[in-house]
Amino acid sequence: MKEVNVHYLSGFTGSESALLVGPRTVVLVTDFRYEEEAAESAPGVTVALRRGPLIPGCVRQARRRGWTRVGYELTGMLAVDRDDLVRAAREKKGRRLRLTALRNAVEALRAVKSAAEVEAIRRAVGIAERAGAAVGRRLRAGVSEIDLARLCARRMEDLGASAPSFPVIAALDERASLPHAHPGGTLVGKRSALLLDWGATADRYRSDLTRVFAVSSIPSWLRRAHEAVLLAQSEAIAGAGPGVRARDVDAAAREVFERKGLGRRFGHGVGHGLGLEVHEAPRLAPRSRDVLRPGMVVTIEPGVYLPGRGGVRIEDDVLITEGGAEVLSRMPRELR
Ligand code: ZN
Ligand code: ZN
């Protein structure tokens, strides 16, 4: 079982453990290293300490409780672990266990956030915004992408983040046409533009934002691209709300680019869910079957990528409410 899902369901903060959820009991299968941590972080569950490997230990616990049918989390599972599970379930020693593979069962629950989860995400957004503003102030000729990415990460940690949500993307000028550029030694020039994609982890929850900053004068292609992205984003946000198909939010942004002849320059989905992981359900993309529901937190991040020139993406974090959508991030979006 994915660590993040064990935590979501039980509160447990350790690793290399699994949760067995039965009709009357919830059992955390862990080992002596985590005995104390389990009692503190997951007081509501029964703790079973294993001595040998995790997967046979889980099967033993299930048999001991008389379970005959067990669904297991296939999503995120290593093939080698699945192999071990199937083998242990077939062993003659005990009663045979019938296994059913489950896909994204816990992820579907995680997609809708509680009030406490939304508060944690708000905090993560606030920290990221302040760090992003600090990067904007530091942007001047001679500073490198790596300097800016490190500054951003350090500032988020100073402000109370446990870590960045993901390695900060700081891409200058034509390097911004790579949607996931790795920061390198490229230096800011007098007319540079910086694409910064960053987020903070606070209380285990994540934020994810993107802005474009200009050092001084803004070339006309960049201004036009930025206007198109801004319009696409506002159309997508305006279209987001409870009961709306995620693919329709994506389509709202895509239509703007089609109208402006930029359709082929927007190659990724318009957004993704955000929470304990930086990419989680729902998926806002052309083929998504997800439907937005109150309590979901998603990014809306259309972009335009022009190889050899640069790229523009604007990303904000949005809470789906009973009445529509609330943008959690307040940082100005205009090119400055
Ligand atoms: Zn991002
Ligand atoms: Zn994102």
Short mmCIF file of C-alpha atoms and ligand atoms in Angstrom, two decimals:
data_model
loop_
_atom_site.label_atom_id
_atom_site.label_comp_id
_atom_site.label_asym_id
_atom_site.label_seq_id
_atom_site.Cartn_x
_atom_site.Cartn_y
_atom_site.Cartn_z
CA MET A 1 0.00 0.00 0.00
CA LYS A 2 1.26 3.47 -0.84
CA GLU A 3 2.73 5.25 2.19
CA VAL A 4 0.66 8.33 1.49
CA ASN A 5 -2.54 6.25 1.53
CA VAL A 6 -1.61 4.54 4.80
CA HIS A 7 -1.17 8.01 6.25
CA TYR A 8 -4.42 9.29 4.77
CA LEU A 9 -6.48 6.44 6.21
CA SER A 10 -4.80 6.05 9.60
CA GLY A 11 -2.65 9.09 10.39
CA PHE A 12 0.45 6.86 10.60
CA THR A 13 3.59 8.84 9.80
CA GLY A 14 6.12 6.00 9.39
CA SER A 15 7.00 3.99 6.30
CA GLU A 16 7.38 0.37 5.12
CA SER A 17 4.07 -0.57 6.65
CA ALA A 18 0.63 -1.59 5.40
CA LEU A 19 -2.92 -1.09 6.52
CA LEU A 20 -5.49 -3.90 6.54
CA VAL A 21 -9.00 -2.51 6.56
CA GLY A 22 -11.57 -5.09 7.67
CA PRO A 23 -15.28 -4.94 8.41
CA ARG A 24 -14.69 -4.34 12.12
CA THR A 25 -10.97 -3.77 12.57
CA VAL A 26 -8.20 -1.73 11.01
CA VAL A 27 -4.76 -3.28 11.44
CA LEU A 28 -1.47 -1.53 10.83
CA VAL A 29 1.21 -4.08 9.96
CA THR A 30 4.55 -2.54 10.85
CA ASP A 31 7.77 -3.45 12.66
CA PHE A 32 9.44 -2.66 15.97
CA ARG A 33 11.08 0.53 14.64
CA TYR A 34 7.67 2.12 14.33
CA GLU A 35 5.93 0.75 17.41
CA GLU A 36 6.03 4.01 19.33
CA GLU A 37 5.34 6.17 16.28
CA ALA A 38 2.31 4.04 15.42
CA ALA A 39 0.82 4.45 18.89
CA GLU A 40 1.29 8.22 18.70
CA SER A 41 0.29 8.97 15.12
CA ALA A 42 -2.36 6.29 14.54
CA PRO A 43 -4.04 5.72 17.91
CA GLY A 44 -7.25 4.41 16.34
CA VAL A 45 -5.81 1.28 14.76
CA THR A 46 -4.65 -2.12 16.00
CA VAL A 47 -0.91 -2.46 15.58
CA ALA A 48 0.56 -5.82 14.51
CA LEU A 49 4.35 -6.07 14.56
CA ARG A 50 5.86 -8.25 11.90
CA ARG A 51 9.20 -10.02 12.13
CA GLY A 52 9.73 -11.11 8.56
CA PRO A 53 8.96 -9.34 5.27
CA LEU A 54 5.91 -7.08 5.01
CA ILE A 55 3.75 -8.87 2.46
CA PRO A 56 3.73 -12.38 3.95
CA GLY A 57 3.19 -10.63 7.29
CA CYS A 58 0.02 -8.99 5.93
CA VAL A 59 -1.28 -12.29 4.55
CA ARG A 60 -0.67 -13.95 7.91
CA GLN A 61 -2.63 -11.20 9.68
CA ALA A 62 -5.53 -11.49 7.22
CA ARG A 63 -5.71 -15.27 7.72
CA ARG A 64 -5.51 -14.96 11.48
CA ARG A 65 -8.64 -12.80 11.29
CA GLY A 66 -10.45 -15.33 9.17
CA TRP A 67 -10.59 -13.14 6.07
CA THR A 68 -11.13 -15.04 2.83
CA ARG A 69 -11.41 -12.21 0.30
CA VAL A 70 -8.98 -9.33 0.20
CA GLY A 71 -8.80 -6.38 -2.17
CA TYR A 72 -5.31 -4.98 -2.55
CA GLU A 73 -4.06 -1.69 -3.86
CA LEU A 74 -2.56 -2.34 -7.25
CA THR A 75 -1.92 1.35 -8.02
CA GLY A 76 1.67 2.18 -7.16
CA MET A 77 2.53 -1.43 -6.26
CA LEU A 78 5.81 -2.92 -7.41
CA ALA A 79 5.49 -5.98 -9.66
CA VAL A 80 7.76 -7.89 -7.32
CA ASP A 81 5.47 -7.16 -4.37
CA ARG A 82 2.43 -8.29 -6.30
CA ASP A 83 4.24 -11.50 -7.11
CA ASP A 84 5.00 -12.09 -3.43
CA LEU A 85 1.39 -11.34 -2.49
CA VAL A 86 -0.06 -13.80 -4.99
CA ARG A 87 2.37 -16.47 -3.88
CA ALA A 88 1.69 -15.95 -0.14
CA ALA A 89 -2.07 -16.02 -0.71
CA ARG A 90 -1.79 -19.39 -2.48
CA GLU A 91 0.29 -21.06 0.21
CA LYS A 92 -1.23 -24.27 1.44
CA LYS A 93 -0.53 -23.44 5.10
CA GLY A 94 -3.71 -21.54 5.76
CA ARG A 95 -7.07 -21.01 4.19
CA ARG A 96 -6.79 -19.80 0.63
CA LEU A 97 -7.19 -16.04 0.21
CA ARG A 98 -9.03 -14.69 -2.80
CA LEU A 99 -7.39 -11.52 -4.04
CA THR A 100 -8.93 -8.66 -5.98
CA ALA A 101 -6.78 -5.88 -7.46
CA LEU A 102 -8.10 -2.38 -6.76
CA ARG A 103 -7.15 0.61 -8.85
CA ASN A 104 -7.10 4.09 -7.30
CA ALA A 105 -9.53 3.14 -4.54
CA VAL A 106 -7.96 5.41 -1.91
CA GLU A 107 -7.03 8.04 -4.47
CA ALA A 108 -10.73 8.46 -5.25
CA LEU A 109 -11.41 9.19 -1.58
CA ARG A 110 -8.49 11.58 -1.35
CA ALA A 111 -9.77 13.65 -4.27
CA VAL A 112 -12.38 15.35 -2.05
CA LYS A 113 -10.74 17.30 0.76
CA SER A 114 -11.96 17.92 4.30
CA ALA A 115 -11.95 21.44 5.75
CA ALA A 116 -8.70 20.66 7.60
CA GLU A 117 -7.04 19.49 4.39
CA VAL A 118 -8.15 22.63 2.56
CA GLU A 119 -6.67 24.73 5.40
CA ALA A 120 -3.32 22.93 5.04
CA ILE A 121 -3.34 23.58 1.28
CA ARG A 122 -4.15 27.26 1.90
CA ARG A 123 -1.13 27.45 4.14
CA ALA A 124 1.05 25.78 1.53
CA VAL A 125 -0.22 28.27 -1.07
CA GLY A 126 0.51 31.26 1.21
CA ILE A 127 4.09 30.10 1.83
CA ALA A 128 4.72 29.54 -1.88
CA GLU A 129 3.35 32.97 -2.79
CA ARG A 130 5.67 34.76 -0.40
CA ALA A 131 8.67 32.79 -1.66
CA GLY A 132 7.68 33.48 -5.29
CA ALA A 133 7.51 37.21 -4.59
CA ALA A 134 11.03 37.01 -3.12
CA VAL A 135 12.28 35.37 -6.33
CA GLY A 136 10.66 38.16 -8.37
CA ARG A 137 12.56 40.75 -6.32
CA ARG A 138 15.87 38.93 -6.84
CA LEU A 139 15.48 38.66 -10.61
CA ARG A 140 18.28 40.69 -12.23
CA ALA A 141 20.96 40.23 -14.86
CA GLY A 142 23.73 37.82 -13.89
CA VAL A 143 21.75 35.53 -11.57
CA SER A 144 21.43 31.88 -12.70
CA GLU A 145 18.41 29.56 -12.90
CA ILE A 146 19.93 27.42 -10.16
CA ASP A 147 20.41 30.48 -7.90
CA LEU A 148 16.74 31.38 -8.35
CA ALA A 149 15.47 27.83 -7.80
CA ARG A 150 17.56 27.47 -4.65
CA LEU A 151 16.46 30.83 -3.32
CA CYS A 152 12.85 29.82 -3.86
CA ALA A 153 13.25 26.48 -2.06
CA ARG A 154 15.18 28.01 0.83
CA ARG A 155 12.66 30.80 1.29
CA MET A 156 9.77 28.32 1.42
CA GLU A 157 11.54 26.34 4.13
CA ASP A 158 12.30 29.54 6.09
CA LEU A 159 8.59 30.35 5.94
CA GLY A 160 7.62 27.01 7.47
CA ALA A 161 7.43 24.55 4.58
CA SER A 162 8.81 21.08 5.33
CA ALA A 163 10.08 20.91 1.74
CA PRO A 164 9.27 22.15 -1.74
CA SER A 165 6.34 20.20 -3.30
CA PHE A 166 8.67 19.14 -6.13
CA PRO A 167 12.04 20.39 -7.44
CA VAL A 168 11.54 24.06 -8.33
CA ILE A 169 11.44 24.77 -12.08
CA ALA A 170 13.20 28.02 -12.96
CA ALA A 171 13.51 28.34 -16.75
CA LEU A 172 14.88 31.40 -18.52
CA ASP A 173 13.90 32.62 -21.98
CA GLU A 174 13.87 29.88 -24.66
CA ARG A 175 14.42 27.22 -21.99
CA ALA A 176 10.86 27.91 -20.83
CA SER A 177 9.55 26.13 -23.92
CA LEU A 178 10.33 22.86 -22.09
CA PRO A 179 7.35 22.40 -19.78
CA HIS A 180 9.52 20.59 -17.20
CA ALA A 181 12.90 22.28 -17.64
CA HIS A 182 15.61 21.51 -15.06
CA PRO A 183 17.30 24.63 -13.73
CA GLY A 184 20.86 25.01 -14.98
CA GLY A 185 23.64 27.58 -15.19
CA THR A 186 21.84 29.87 -17.68
CA LEU A 187 22.13 33.47 -16.53
CA VAL A 188 19.46 36.17 -16.49
CA GLY A 189 20.05 38.71 -19.25
CA LYS A 190 18.84 42.31 -19.43
CA ARG A 191 15.70 41.37 -21.37
CA SER A 192 15.11 37.92 -19.89
CA ALA A 193 11.84 36.34 -18.86
CA LEU A 194 11.71 33.71 -16.13
CA LEU A 195 9.15 30.92 -15.87
CA LEU A 196 8.94 29.80 -12.25
CA ASP A 197 6.92 26.69 -11.32
CA TRP A 198 7.08 25.96 -7.62
CA GLY A 199 5.14 24.89 -4.55
CA ALA A 200 5.47 24.29 -0.83
CA THR A 201 4.65 21.31 1.37
CA ALA A 202 3.04 22.40 4.64
CA ASP A 203 1.50 19.93 7.11
CA ARG A 204 2.07 17.30 4.36
CA TYR A 205 -0.17 19.14 1.85
CA ARG A 206 1.12 20.77 -1.28
CA SER A 207 0.73 23.85 -3.39
CA ASP A 208 1.72 24.27 -7.04
CA LEU A 209 1.98 27.64 -8.81
CA THR A 210 3.51 29.02 -11.99
CA ARG A 211 4.26 32.61 -12.92
CA VAL A 212 6.28 34.37 -15.60
CA PHE A 213 8.45 37.32 -14.56
CA ALA A 214 10.14 39.76 -16.92
CA VAL A 215 13.36 41.60 -16.03
CA SER A 216 12.56 44.81 -17.91
CA SER A 217 10.98 45.39 -21.31
CA ILE A 218 8.62 42.67 -22.47
CA PRO A 219 8.96 41.49 -26.11
CA SER A 220 5.70 41.59 -28.06
CA TRP A 221 5.53 37.80 -28.70
CA LEU A 222 5.71 37.25 -24.94
CA ARG A 223 3.03 39.81 -24.25
CA ARG A 224 0.70 38.20 -26.79
CA ALA A 225 1.35 34.67 -25.52
CA HIS A 226 0.84 35.80 -21.95
CA GLU A 227 -2.47 37.47 -22.81
CA ALA A 228 -3.68 34.29 -24.49
CA VAL A 229 -2.69 32.12 -21.51
CA LEU A 230 -4.29 34.51 -19.06
CA LEU A 231 -7.53 34.47 -21.02
CA ALA A 232 -7.45 30.66 -21.33
CA GLN A 233 -6.92 30.38 -17.60
CA SER A 234 -9.74 32.74 -16.69
CA GLU A 235 -12.13 30.92 -19.05
CA ALA A 236 -11.17 27.59 -17.48
CA ILE A 237 -11.61 28.92 -13.93
CA ALA A 238 -14.96 30.49 -14.88
CA GLY A 239 -16.07 27.11 -16.21
CA ALA A 240 -15.02 25.12 -13.13
CA GLY A 241 -17.61 24.15 -10.54
CA PRO A 242 -19.44 21.24 -8.94
CA GLY A 243 -20.89 18.73 -11.40
CA VAL A 244 -18.73 19.98 -14.26
CA ARG A 245 -16.79 17.40 -16.28
CA ALA A 246 -13.04 17.91 -15.82
CA ARG A 247 -12.58 17.58 -19.59
CA ASP A 248 -14.89 20.55 -20.16
CA VAL A 249 -12.66 22.77 -18.02
CA ASP A 250 -9.74 21.65 -20.16
CA ALA A 251 -11.76 22.35 -23.31
CA ALA A 252 -12.57 25.90 -22.16
CA ALA A 253 -8.85 26.72 -22.11
CA ARG A 254 -8.16 24.81 -25.32
CA GLU A 255 -10.82 26.73 -27.24
CA VAL A 256 -9.10 30.04 -26.47
CA PHE A 257 -5.83 28.73 -27.91
CA GLU A 258 -7.59 27.31 -30.96
CA ARG A 259 -9.17 30.71 -31.63
CA LYS A 260 -5.76 32.36 -31.46
CA GLY A 261 -4.04 29.77 -33.65
CA LEU A 262 -2.07 28.42 -30.69
CA GLY A 263 -3.92 25.12 -30.29
CA ARG A 264 -0.89 23.01 -31.16
CA ARG A 265 1.26 24.89 -28.66
CA PHE A 266 -0.68 23.64 -25.63
CA GLY A 267 0.31 20.01 -25.26
CA HIS A 268 -0.61 19.04 -21.71
CA GLY A 269 -3.81 18.81 -19.70
CA VAL A 270 -5.08 22.02 -18.09
CA GLY A 271 -4.67 20.80 -14.52
CA HIS A 272 -4.57 18.13 -11.84
CA GLY A 273 -5.70 17.46 -8.30
CA LEU A 274 -3.50 18.57 -5.46
CA GLY A 275 -3.16 17.33 -1.88
CA LEU A 276 -0.84 14.89 -0.16
CA GLU A 277 0.73 14.42 -3.59
CA VAL A 278 1.43 17.12 -6.12
CA HIS A 279 -0.33 15.21 -8.89
CA GLU A 280 -3.45 13.35 -7.81
CA ALA A 281 -7.07 12.88 -8.82
CA PRO A 282 -8.93 14.40 -10.57
CA ARG A 283 -7.23 14.87 -13.93
CA LEU A 284 -8.23 17.89 -16.01
CA ALA A 285 -7.40 16.73 -19.51
CA PRO A 286 -9.18 16.04 -22.82
CA ARG A 287 -9.85 12.35 -22.11
CA SER A 288 -10.50 12.59 -18.38
CA ARG A 289 -13.69 10.97 -17.12
CA ASP A 290 -13.55 12.78 -13.77
CA VAL A 291 -16.35 15.06 -12.62
CA LEU A 292 -15.59 17.97 -10.29
CA ARG A 293 -17.11 17.86 -6.83
CA PRO A 294 -17.17 20.30 -3.91
CA GLY A 295 -14.00 19.89 -1.83
CA MET A 296 -11.74 19.01 -4.74
CA VAL A 297 -8.62 21.15 -5.05
CA VAL A 298 -7.16 21.37 -8.54
CA THR A 299 -4.59 23.36 -10.44
CA ILE A 300 -5.54 25.30 -13.54
CA GLU A 301 -2.42 25.78 -15.62
CA PRO A 302 -2.73 26.41 -19.33
CA GLY A 303 0.50 27.13 -21.18
CA VAL A 304 1.92 27.99 -24.57
CA TYR A 305 5.31 26.66 -25.64
CA LEU A 306 7.20 28.13 -28.59
CA PRO A 307 10.42 26.20 -29.27
CA GLY A 308 13.39 28.52 -29.75
CA ARG A 309 11.53 31.41 -28.16
CA GLY A 310 10.17 30.47 -24.79
CA GLY A 311 7.07 29.47 -22.93
CA VAL A 312 4.32 30.91 -20.80
CA ARG A 313 2.32 29.02 -18.21
CA ILE A 314 0.11 30.47 -15.49
CA GLU A 315 -0.89 28.09 -12.71
CA ASP A 316 -3.20 28.64 -9.78
CA ASP A 317 -4.76 26.39 -7.16
CA VAL A 318 -8.54 26.29 -7.11
CA LEU A 319 -11.03 24.87 -4.60
CA ILE A 320 -14.30 23.55 -6.01
CA THR A 321 -17.10 24.82 -3.77
CA GLU A 322 -20.86 24.20 -3.58
CA GLY A 323 -21.46 27.32 -5.65
CA GLY A 324 -18.51 27.35 -8.06
CA ALA A 325 -14.77 27.69 -7.61
CA GLU A 326 -12.55 29.65 -5.26
CA VAL A 327 -9.04 30.57 -6.37
CA LEU A 328 -6.78 29.95 -3.36
CA SER A 329 -3.77 31.78 -4.76
CA ARG A 330 -3.79 35.57 -4.79
CA MET A 331 -0.45 36.38 -6.39
CA PRO A 332 -0.81 38.85 -9.29
CA ARG A 333 -0.73 37.14 -12.69
CA GLU A 334 0.20 40.11 -14.84
CA LEU A 335 3.59 40.27 -16.52
CA ARG A 336 5.79 42.70 -14.66
ZN ZN B 1 3.36 23.45 -11.35
ZN ZN B 2 0.83 21.61 -11.70
#
